[in-house]
Short mmCIF file of C-alpha atoms and ligand atoms in Angstrom, two decimals:
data_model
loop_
_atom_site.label_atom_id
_atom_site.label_comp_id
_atom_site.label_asym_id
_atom_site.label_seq_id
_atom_site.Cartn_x
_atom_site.Cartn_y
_atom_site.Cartn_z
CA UNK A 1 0.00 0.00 0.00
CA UNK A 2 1.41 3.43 -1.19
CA UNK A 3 0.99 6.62 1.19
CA UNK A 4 1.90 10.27 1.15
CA UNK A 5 4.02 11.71 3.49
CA UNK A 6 3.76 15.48 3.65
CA UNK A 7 5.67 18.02 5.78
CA UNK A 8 3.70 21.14 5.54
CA UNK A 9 4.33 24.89 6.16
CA UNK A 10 5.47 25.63 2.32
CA UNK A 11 4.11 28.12 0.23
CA UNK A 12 3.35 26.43 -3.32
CA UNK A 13 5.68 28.34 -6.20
CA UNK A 14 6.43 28.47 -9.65
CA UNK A 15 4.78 26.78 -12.63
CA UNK A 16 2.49 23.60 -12.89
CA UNK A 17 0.97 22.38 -15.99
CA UNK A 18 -2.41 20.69 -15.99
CA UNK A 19 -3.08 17.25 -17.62
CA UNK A 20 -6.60 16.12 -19.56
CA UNK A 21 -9.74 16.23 -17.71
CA UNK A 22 -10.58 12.57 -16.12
CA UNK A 23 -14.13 13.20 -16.65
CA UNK A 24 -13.81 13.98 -20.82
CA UNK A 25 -11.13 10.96 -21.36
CA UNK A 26 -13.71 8.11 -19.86
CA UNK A 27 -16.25 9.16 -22.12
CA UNK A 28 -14.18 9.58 -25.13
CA UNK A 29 -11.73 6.49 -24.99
CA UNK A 30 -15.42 4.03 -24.87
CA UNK A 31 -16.71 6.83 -27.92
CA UNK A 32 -13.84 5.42 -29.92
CA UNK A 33 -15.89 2.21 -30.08
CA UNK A 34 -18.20 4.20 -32.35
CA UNK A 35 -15.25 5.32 -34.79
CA UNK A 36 -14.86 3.02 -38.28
CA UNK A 37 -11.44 3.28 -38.42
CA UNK A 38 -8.74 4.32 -36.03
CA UNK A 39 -8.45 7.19 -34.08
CA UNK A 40 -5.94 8.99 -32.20
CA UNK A 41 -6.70 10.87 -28.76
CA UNK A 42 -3.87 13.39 -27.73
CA UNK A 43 -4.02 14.48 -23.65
CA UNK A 44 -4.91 11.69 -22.00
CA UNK A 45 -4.04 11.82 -18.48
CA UNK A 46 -1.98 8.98 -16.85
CA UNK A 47 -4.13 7.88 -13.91
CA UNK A 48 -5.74 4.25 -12.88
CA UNK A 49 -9.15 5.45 -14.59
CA UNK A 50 -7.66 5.64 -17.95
CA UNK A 51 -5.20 2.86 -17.63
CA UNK A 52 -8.90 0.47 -16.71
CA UNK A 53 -10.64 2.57 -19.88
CA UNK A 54 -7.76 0.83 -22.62
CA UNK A 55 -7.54 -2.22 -20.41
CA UNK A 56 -11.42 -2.69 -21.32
CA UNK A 57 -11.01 -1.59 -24.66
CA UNK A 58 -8.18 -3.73 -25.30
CA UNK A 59 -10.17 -6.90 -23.81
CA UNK A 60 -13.16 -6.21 -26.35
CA UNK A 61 -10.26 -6.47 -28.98
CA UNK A 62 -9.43 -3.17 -29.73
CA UNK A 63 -5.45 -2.59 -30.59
CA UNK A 64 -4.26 -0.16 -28.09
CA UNK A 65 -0.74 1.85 -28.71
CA UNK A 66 0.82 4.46 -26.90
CA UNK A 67 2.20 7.08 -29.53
CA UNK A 68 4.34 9.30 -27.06
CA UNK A 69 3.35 10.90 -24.19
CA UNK A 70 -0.21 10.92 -23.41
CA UNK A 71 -1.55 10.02 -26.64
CA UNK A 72 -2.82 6.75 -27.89
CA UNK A 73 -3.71 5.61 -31.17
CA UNK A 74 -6.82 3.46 -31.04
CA UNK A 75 -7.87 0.49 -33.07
CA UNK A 76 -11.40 -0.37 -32.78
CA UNK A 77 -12.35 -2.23 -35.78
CA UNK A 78 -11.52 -5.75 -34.63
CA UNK A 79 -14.22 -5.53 -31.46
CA UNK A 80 -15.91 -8.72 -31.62
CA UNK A 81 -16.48 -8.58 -27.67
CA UNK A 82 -19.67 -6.40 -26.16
CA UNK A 83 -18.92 -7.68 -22.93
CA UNK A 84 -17.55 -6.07 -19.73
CA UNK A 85 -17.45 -7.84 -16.92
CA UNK A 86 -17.77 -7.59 -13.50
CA UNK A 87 -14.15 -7.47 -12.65
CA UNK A 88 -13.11 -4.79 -14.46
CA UNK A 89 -16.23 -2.54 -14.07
CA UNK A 90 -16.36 -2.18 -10.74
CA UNK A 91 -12.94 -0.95 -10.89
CA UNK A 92 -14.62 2.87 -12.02
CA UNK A 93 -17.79 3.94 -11.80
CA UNK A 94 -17.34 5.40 -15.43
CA UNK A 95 -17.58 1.97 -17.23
CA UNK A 96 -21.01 2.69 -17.64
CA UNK A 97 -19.89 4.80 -20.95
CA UNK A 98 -19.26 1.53 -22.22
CA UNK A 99 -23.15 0.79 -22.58
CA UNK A 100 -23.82 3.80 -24.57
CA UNK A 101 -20.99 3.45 -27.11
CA UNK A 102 -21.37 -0.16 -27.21
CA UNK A 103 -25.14 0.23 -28.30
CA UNK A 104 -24.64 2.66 -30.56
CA UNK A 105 -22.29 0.75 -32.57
CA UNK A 106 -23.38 -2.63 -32.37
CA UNK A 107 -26.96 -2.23 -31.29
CA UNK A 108 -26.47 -4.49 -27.97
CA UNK A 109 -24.28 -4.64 -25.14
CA UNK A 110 -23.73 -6.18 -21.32
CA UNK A 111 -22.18 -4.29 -18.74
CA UNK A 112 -21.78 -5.24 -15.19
CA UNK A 113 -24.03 -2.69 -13.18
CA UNK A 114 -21.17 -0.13 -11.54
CA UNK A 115 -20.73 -0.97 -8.00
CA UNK A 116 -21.65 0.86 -4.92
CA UNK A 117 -19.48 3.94 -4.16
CA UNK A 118 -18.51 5.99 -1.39
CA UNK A 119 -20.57 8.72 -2.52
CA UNK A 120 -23.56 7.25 -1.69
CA UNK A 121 -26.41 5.63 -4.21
CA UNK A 122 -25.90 6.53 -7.60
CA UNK A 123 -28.33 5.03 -9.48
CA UNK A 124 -28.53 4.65 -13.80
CA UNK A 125 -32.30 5.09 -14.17
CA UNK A 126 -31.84 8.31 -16.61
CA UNK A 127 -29.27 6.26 -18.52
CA UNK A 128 -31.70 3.48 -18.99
CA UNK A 129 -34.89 5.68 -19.85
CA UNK A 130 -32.16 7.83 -22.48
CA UNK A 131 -31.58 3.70 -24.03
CA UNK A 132 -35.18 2.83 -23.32
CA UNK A 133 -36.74 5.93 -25.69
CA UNK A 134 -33.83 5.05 -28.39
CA UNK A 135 -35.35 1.74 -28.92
CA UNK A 136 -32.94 -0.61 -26.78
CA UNK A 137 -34.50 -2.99 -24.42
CA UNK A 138 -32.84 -3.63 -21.54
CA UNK A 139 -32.54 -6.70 -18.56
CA UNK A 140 -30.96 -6.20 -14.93
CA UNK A 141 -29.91 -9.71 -14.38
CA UNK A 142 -27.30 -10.63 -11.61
CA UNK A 143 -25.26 -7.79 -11.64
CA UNK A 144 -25.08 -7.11 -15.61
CA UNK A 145 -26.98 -4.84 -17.30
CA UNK A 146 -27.91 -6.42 -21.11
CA UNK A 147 -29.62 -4.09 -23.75
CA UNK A 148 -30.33 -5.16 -26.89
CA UNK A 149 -32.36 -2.93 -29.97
CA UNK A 150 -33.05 -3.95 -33.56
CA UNK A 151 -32.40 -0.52 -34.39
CA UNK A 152 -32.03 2.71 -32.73
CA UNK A 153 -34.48 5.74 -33.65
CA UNK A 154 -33.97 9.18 -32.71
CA UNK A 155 -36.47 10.33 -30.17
CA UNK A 156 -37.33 12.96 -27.27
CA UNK A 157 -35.23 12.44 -24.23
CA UNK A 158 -36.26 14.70 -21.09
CA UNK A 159 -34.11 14.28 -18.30
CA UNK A 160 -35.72 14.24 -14.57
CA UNK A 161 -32.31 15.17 -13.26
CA UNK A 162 -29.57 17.16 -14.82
CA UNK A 163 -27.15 14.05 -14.83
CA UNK A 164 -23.66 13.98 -16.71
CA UNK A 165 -23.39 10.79 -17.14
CA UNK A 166 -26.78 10.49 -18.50
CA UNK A 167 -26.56 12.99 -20.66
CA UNK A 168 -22.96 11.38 -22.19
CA UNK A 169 -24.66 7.69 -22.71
CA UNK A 170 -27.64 9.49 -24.41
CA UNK A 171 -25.03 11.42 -26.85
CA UNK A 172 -23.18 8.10 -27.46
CA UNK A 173 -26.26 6.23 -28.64
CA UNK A 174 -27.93 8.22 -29.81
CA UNK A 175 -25.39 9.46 -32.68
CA UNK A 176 -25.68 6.84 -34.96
CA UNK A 177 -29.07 6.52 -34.45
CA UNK A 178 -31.77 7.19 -37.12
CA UNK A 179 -33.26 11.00 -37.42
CA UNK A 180 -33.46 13.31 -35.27
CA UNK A 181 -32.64 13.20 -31.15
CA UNK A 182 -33.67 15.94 -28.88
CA UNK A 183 -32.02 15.86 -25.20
CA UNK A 184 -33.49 18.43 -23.25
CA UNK A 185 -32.58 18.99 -19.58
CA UNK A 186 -29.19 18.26 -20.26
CA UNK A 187 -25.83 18.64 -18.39
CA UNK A 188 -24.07 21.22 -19.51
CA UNK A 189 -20.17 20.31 -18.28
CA UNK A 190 -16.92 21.28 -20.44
CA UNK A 191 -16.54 17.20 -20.89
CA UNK A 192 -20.06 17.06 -22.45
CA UNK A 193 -19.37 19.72 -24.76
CA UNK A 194 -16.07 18.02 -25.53
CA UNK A 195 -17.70 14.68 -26.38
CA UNK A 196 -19.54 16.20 -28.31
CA UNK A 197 -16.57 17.53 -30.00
CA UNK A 198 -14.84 14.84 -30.21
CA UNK A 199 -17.94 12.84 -32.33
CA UNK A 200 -18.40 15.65 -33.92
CA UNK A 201 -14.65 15.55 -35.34
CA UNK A 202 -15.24 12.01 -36.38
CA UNK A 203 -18.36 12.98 -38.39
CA UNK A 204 -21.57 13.29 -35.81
CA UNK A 205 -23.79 15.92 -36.26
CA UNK A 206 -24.48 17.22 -32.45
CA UNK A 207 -25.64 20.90 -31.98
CA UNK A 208 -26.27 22.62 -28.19
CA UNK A 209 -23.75 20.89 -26.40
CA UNK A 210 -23.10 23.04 -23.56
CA UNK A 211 -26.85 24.09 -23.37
CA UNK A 212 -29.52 22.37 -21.82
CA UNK A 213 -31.08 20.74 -25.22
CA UNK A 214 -28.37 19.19 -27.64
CA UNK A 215 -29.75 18.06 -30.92
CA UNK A 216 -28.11 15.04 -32.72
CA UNK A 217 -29.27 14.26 -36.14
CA UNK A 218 -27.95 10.29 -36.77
CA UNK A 219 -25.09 9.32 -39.36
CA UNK A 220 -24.75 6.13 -40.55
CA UNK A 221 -20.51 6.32 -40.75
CA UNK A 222 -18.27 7.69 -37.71
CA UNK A 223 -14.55 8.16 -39.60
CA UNK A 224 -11.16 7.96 -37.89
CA UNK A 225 -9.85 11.67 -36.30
CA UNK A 226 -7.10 13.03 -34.01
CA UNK A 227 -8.36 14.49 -31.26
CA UNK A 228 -6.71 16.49 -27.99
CA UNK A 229 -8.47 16.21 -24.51
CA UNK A 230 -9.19 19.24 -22.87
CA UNK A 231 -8.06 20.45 -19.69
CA UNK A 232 -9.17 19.19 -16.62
CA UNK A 233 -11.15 21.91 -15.15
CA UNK A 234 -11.32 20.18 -11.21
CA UNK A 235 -7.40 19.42 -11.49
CA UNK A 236 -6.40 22.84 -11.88
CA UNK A 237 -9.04 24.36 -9.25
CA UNK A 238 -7.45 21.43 -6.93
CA UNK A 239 -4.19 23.55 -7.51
CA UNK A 240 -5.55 27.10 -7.12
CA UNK A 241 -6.65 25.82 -3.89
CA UNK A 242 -3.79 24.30 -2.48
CA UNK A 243 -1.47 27.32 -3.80
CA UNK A 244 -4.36 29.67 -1.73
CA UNK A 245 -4.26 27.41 1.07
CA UNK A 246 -0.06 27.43 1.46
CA UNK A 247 -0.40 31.17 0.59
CA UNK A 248 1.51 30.85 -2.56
CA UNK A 249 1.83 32.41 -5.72
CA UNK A 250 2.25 30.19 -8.59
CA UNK A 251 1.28 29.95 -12.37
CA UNK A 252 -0.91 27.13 -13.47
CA UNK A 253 -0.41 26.11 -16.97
CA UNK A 254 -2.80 24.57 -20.03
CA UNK A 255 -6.16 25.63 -18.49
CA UNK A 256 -9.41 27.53 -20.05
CA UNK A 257 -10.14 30.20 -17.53
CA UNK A 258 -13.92 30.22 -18.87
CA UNK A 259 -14.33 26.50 -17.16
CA UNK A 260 -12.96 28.02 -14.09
CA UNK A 261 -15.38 30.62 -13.86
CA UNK A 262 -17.59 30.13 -10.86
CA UNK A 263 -14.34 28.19 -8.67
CA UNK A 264 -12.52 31.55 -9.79
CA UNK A 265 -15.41 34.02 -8.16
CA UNK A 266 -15.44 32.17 -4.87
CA UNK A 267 -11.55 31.71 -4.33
CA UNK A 268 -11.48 35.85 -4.58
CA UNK A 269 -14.15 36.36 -2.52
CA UNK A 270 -11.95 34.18 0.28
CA UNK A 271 -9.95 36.88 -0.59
CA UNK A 272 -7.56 34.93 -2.99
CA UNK A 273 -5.91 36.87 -5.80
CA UNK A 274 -6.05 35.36 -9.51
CA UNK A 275 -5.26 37.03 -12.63
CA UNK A 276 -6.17 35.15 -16.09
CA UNK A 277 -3.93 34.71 -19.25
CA UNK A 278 -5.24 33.12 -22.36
CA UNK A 279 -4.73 29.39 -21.21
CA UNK A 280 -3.32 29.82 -17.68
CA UNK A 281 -3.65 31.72 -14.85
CA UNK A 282 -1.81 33.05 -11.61
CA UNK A 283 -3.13 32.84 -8.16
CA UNK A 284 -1.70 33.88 -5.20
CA UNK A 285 -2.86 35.88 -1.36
CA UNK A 286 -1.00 38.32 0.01
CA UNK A 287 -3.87 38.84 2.74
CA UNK A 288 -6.29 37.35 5.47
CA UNK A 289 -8.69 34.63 3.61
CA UNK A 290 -12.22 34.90 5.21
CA UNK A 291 -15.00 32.85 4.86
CA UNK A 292 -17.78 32.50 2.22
CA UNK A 293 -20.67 30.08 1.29
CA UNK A 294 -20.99 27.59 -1.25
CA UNK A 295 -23.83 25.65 -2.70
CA UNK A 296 -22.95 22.83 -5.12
CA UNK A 297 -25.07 22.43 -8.40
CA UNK A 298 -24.44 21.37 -11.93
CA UNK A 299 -22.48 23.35 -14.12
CA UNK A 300 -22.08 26.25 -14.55
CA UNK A 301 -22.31 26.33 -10.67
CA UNK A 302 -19.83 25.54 -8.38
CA UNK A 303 -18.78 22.00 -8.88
CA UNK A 304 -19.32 19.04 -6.29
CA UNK A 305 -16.22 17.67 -7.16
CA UNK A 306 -14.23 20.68 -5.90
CA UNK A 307 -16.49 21.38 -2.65
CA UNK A 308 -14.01 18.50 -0.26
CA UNK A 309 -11.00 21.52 -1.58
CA UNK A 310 -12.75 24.54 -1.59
CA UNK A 311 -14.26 23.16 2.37
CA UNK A 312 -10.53 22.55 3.38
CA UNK A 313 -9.48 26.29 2.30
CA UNK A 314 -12.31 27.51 4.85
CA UNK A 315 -10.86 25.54 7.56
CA UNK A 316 -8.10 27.62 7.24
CA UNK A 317 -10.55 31.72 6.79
CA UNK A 318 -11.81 33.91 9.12
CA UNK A 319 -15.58 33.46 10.54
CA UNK A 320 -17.62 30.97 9.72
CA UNK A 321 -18.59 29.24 6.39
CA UNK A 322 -21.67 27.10 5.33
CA UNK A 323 -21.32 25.05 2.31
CA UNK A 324 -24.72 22.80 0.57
CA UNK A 325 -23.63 19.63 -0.97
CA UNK A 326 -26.49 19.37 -3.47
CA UNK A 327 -25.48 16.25 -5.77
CA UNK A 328 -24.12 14.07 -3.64
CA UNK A 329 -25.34 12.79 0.07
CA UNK A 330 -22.49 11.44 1.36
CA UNK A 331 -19.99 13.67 -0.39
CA UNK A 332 -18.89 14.89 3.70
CA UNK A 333 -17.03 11.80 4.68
CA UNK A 334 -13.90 13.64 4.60
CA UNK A 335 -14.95 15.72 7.72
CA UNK A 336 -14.02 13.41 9.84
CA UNK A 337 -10.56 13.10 8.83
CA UNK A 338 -10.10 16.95 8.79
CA UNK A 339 -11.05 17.10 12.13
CA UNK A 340 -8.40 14.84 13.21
CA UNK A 341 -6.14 17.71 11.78
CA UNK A 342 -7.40 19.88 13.85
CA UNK A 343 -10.95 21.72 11.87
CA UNK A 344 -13.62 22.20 12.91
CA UNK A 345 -16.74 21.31 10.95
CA UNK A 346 -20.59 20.45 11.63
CA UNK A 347 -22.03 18.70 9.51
CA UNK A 348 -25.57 18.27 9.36
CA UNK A 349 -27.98 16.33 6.42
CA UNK A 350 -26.78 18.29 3.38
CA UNK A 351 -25.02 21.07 5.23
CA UNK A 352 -21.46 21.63 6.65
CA UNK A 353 -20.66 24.37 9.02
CA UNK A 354 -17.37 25.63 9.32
CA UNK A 355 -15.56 27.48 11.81
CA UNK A 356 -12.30 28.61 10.61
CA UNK A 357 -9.62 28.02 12.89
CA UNK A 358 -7.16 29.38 10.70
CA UNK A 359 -4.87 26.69 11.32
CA UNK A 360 -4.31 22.89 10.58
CA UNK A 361 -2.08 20.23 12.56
CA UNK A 362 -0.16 17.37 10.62
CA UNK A 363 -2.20 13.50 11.21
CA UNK A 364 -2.38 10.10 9.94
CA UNK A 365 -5.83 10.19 8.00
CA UNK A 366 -7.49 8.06 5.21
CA UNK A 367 -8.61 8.96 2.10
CA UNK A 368 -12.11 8.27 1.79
CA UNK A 369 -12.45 8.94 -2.12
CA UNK A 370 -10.39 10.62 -4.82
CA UNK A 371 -11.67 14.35 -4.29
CA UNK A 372 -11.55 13.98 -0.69
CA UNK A 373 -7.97 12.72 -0.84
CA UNK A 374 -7.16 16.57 -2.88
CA UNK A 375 -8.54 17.61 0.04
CA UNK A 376 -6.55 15.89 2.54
CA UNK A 377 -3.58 16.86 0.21
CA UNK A 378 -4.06 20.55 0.58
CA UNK A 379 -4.95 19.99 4.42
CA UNK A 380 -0.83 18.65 5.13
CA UNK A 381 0.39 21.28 2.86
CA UNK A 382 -1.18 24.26 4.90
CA UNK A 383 -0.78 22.43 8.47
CA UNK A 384 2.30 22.60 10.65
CA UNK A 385 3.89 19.44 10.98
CA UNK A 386 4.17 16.17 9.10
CA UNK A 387 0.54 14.21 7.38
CA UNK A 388 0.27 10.46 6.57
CA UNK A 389 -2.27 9.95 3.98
CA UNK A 390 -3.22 6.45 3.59
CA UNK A 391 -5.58 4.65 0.88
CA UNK A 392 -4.15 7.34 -2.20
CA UNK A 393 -5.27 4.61 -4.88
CA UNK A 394 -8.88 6.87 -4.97
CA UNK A 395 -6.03 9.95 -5.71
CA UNK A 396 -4.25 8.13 -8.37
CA UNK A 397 -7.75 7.47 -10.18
CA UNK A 398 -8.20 11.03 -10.94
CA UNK A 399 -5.32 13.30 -10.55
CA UNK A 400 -2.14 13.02 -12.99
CA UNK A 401 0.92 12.60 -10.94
CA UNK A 402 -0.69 14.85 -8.20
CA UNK A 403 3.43 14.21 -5.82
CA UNK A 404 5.30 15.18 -8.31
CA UNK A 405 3.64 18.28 -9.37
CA UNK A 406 3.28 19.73 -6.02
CA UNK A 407 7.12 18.78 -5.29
CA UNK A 408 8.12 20.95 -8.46
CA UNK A 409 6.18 23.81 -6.76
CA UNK A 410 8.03 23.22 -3.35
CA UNK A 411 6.05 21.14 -1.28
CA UNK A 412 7.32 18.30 0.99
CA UNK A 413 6.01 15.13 -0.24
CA UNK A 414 6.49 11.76 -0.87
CA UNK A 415 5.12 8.52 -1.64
CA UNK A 416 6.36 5.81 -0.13
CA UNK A 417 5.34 1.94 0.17
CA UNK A 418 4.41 0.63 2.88
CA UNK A 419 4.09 -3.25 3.42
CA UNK A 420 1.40 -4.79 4.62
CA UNK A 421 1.03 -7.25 7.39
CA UNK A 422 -1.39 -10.18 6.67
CA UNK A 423 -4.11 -8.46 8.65
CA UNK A 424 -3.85 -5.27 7.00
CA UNK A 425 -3.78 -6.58 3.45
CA UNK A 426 -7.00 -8.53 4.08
CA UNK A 427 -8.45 -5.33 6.12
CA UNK A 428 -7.07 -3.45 3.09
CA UNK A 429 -8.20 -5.81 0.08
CA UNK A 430 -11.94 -6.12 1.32
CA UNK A 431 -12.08 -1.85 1.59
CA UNK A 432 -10.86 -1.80 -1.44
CA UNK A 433 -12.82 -3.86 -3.38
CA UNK A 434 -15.83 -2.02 -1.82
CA UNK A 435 -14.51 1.43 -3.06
CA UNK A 436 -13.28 1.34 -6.27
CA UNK A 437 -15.73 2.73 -8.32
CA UNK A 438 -16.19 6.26 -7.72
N1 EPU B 1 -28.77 10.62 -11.04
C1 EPU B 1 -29.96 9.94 -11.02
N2 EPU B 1 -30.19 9.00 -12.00
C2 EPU B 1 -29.29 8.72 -12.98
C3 EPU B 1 -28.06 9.42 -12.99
C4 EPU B 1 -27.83 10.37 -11.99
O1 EPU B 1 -30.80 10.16 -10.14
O2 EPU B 1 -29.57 7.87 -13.82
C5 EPU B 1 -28.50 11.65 -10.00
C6 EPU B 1 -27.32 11.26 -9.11
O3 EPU B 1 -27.70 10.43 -8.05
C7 EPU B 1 -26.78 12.61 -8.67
C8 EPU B 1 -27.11 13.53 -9.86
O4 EPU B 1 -28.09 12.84 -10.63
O5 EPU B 1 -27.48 13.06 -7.54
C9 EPU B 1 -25.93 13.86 -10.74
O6 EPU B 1 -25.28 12.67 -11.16
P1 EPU B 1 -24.47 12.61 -12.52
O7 EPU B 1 -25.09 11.58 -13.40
O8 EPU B 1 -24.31 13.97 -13.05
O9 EPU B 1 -23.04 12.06 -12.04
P2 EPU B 1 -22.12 11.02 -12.75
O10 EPU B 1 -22.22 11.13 -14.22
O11 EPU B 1 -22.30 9.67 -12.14
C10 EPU B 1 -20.09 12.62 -13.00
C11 EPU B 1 -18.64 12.62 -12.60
C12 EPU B 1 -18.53 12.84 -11.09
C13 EPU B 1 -19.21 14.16 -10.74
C14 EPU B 1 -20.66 14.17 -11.24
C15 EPU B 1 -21.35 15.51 -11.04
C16 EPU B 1 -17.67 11.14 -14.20
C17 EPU B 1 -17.04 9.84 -14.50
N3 EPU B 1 -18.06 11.35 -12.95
O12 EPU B 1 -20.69 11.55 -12.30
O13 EPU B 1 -17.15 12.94 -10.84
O14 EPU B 1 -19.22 14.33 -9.34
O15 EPU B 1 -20.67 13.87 -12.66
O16 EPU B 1 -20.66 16.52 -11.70
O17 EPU B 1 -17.79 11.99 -15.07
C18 EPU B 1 -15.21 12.90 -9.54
O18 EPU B 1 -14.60 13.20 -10.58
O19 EPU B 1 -14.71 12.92 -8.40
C19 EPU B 1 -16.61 12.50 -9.66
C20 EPU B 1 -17.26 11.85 -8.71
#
């Protein structure tokens, strides 16, 4: 089992560059599926998520090659399997992209149902009624979902929740589909609109990506392309945070401001200083930070999947801060471990109160999943003294060599291995298994 060590107390500087957004390469490395001929996708970041993507693809029979750094050329016209099993699905919650493309190319496919996570139930019903008004039939039969369509037809699709994932699997079947799809309540994330790119450069024809109601007229052909990943929009507000949090000033690289829009308006009204370029920015504080609140919601509000960060930063302000977790119910289980740094936080339902202490104390904690390990990351950078963070397999699923990033902007850490005695590993194995797919 790996772990971080961090000694904290160092102010973040100089220059990091961000890799391609997690949440864009899961759905695009399955769309490939779709493609008649190869295709080549240029930014893919190197973390455990990916590396399970290509292992699935290269199961179904897809030839896989890494063409230099972060880009792979992919093969998918020898597919013959439309199969993904248990074992590797539960490995990421995101193998349900799989389903969608799959469909859409071959008019069936069986996925294993993605597992439990920690962020409590996260359930596929808008996936299956997107599939459902397409044409597909579906069966939930030990653990696998099987859909199967004679042909796809374009058709209505209203969401009852605004749902990214949904919205993706929709896109992905519905592309080759015949006539005319209308999504309406859709997510409106940078990934969805770079999907939709990304089919788009192979020969889709999606409109309104990016709005709530994206249009896809059906093509019978989806051609080979070279596409580049953008930039991972949670990655780099990770970083503004923990260069606010260390009081830092540093440059981050290979972003588009415009996706950073509404973590950018809360970080300066902590009282965080950030200036934009055309694809990077600076951030730094030269004063108190104070508190704020912060409501999650779907894009373009302020993203779940930075409130564990953002929550950790307010540890560290003046007053108190209330933040609404509005996606996800049991998106808090980080609190606990902050508190054994030192915060404190109520948390109550969908609510977390915060009283800045304006400090943080090194501790051995856990991370519970791979947003609340950023957090716990940016909690031993700002606290005196030395953090152990154990469990960093959820860190490594999302975040792009997250160590040696932060140790080219001068922080203190390192991963090191740590052996396991036969209790642990068992311990260890079984918690696993039960987390993985996030
Ligand atoms: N929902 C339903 N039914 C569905 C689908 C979703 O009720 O069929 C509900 C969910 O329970 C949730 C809300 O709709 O309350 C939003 O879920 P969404 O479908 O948008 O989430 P997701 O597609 O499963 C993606 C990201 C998450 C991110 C959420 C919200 C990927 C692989 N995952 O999940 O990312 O939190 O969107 O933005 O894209 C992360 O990166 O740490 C992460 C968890």
């Amino acid at each position: 089992m790996d772990k971080f060590i961090i000694k904290g107390g160092r102010k973040l500087h100089g220059e990091v560059t961000i890799s391609g957004a997690k949440n864009a390469a899961v759905a695009i490395l399955p769309a490939v599926i779709l493609s008649d001929e190869p295709c080549v996708v240029e930014n893919v970041p190197t973390i455990s998520d990916v590396t399970i993507s290509l292992r699935i693809l290269e199961e179904m029979g897809a030839e896989v090659t890494n063409i230099g750094k972060d880009a792979y050329r992919i093969d998918p016209t020898k597919i013959t399997n439309t199969c993904v099993p248990y074992e590797t699905a539960r490995k990421m919650r995101a193998s349900y992209y799989f389903l969608g493309a799959l469909l859409g190319k071959f008019n069936k496919a069986r996925v294993s149902m993605p597992g439990g996570c920690p962020l409590g139930d996260r359930p596929i019903d808008q996936h299956l009624k997107a599939f459902s008004a397409l044409g597909a039939k579906y069966t939930l039969s030990q653990g696998m979902v099987d859909l199967t369509a004679e042909k796809l037809t374009g058709a209505q699709i209203f969401f009852d929740v605004v749902t990214v994932g949904a919205t993706m699997n929709a896109m992905l079947a519905a592309v080759k589909a015949e006539g005319l799809t209308i999504i309406e309540n859709a997510a409106k994330e940078p990934h969805i609109v770079d999907l939709a790119n990304f089919l788009n450069s192979m020969g889709a024809n999606i409109m309104g990506a990016g709005t709530d109601v994206i249009k896809i007229r059906g093509v019978e052909h989806l051609h080979g392309t070279t596409y580049t990943v953008i930039p991972d929009q949670i990655e780099a507000g990770t970083f503004m945070v923990a260069i606010a949090a260390t009081k830092g000033d540093a440059i981050i690289k290979n972003v588009i401001p415009k996706h950073l829009e509404s973590i950018t308006k809360k970080l300066e009204k902590i009282g965080v200083n950030i200036e934009q370029y055309d694809d990077s920015i600076r951030v730094w504080v030269d004063g108190p930070l104070v508190k704020t609140n912060v409501k999650t919601a779907p894009h373009p509000g302020f993203p779940t999947d930075m409130q564990s960060q953002i929550a950790t930063l307010l540890t560290l302000a003046e007053g108190t801060s209330i933040i609404t977790e509005n996606i996800w119910e049991q998106r808090f289980r980080y609190v606990d471990e902050l508190r054994r740094m030192g915060a404190d936080i109520t948390v109550n339902g969908k609510i977390a109160l915060i009283e800045g202490t304006g400090k943080l104390m090194g501790a051995p904690v856990k991370a519970c999943d791979l947003r609340a390990g950023a957090a716990l990351i940016i909690a031993g950078l700002a606290a005196s003294g030395v953090t152990e963070i154990e469990d960093i397999y959820h860190i490594e699923r999302g975040y792009d060599c997250m160590e040696g990033k932060l140790r080219a902007l001068g922080a203190d850490i390192e991963k090191v291995s740590v052996p396991d005695t036969a209790k642990n590993s068992t311990d260890k194995a079984s918690a696993k298994s039960d987390k993985e797919a996030v």
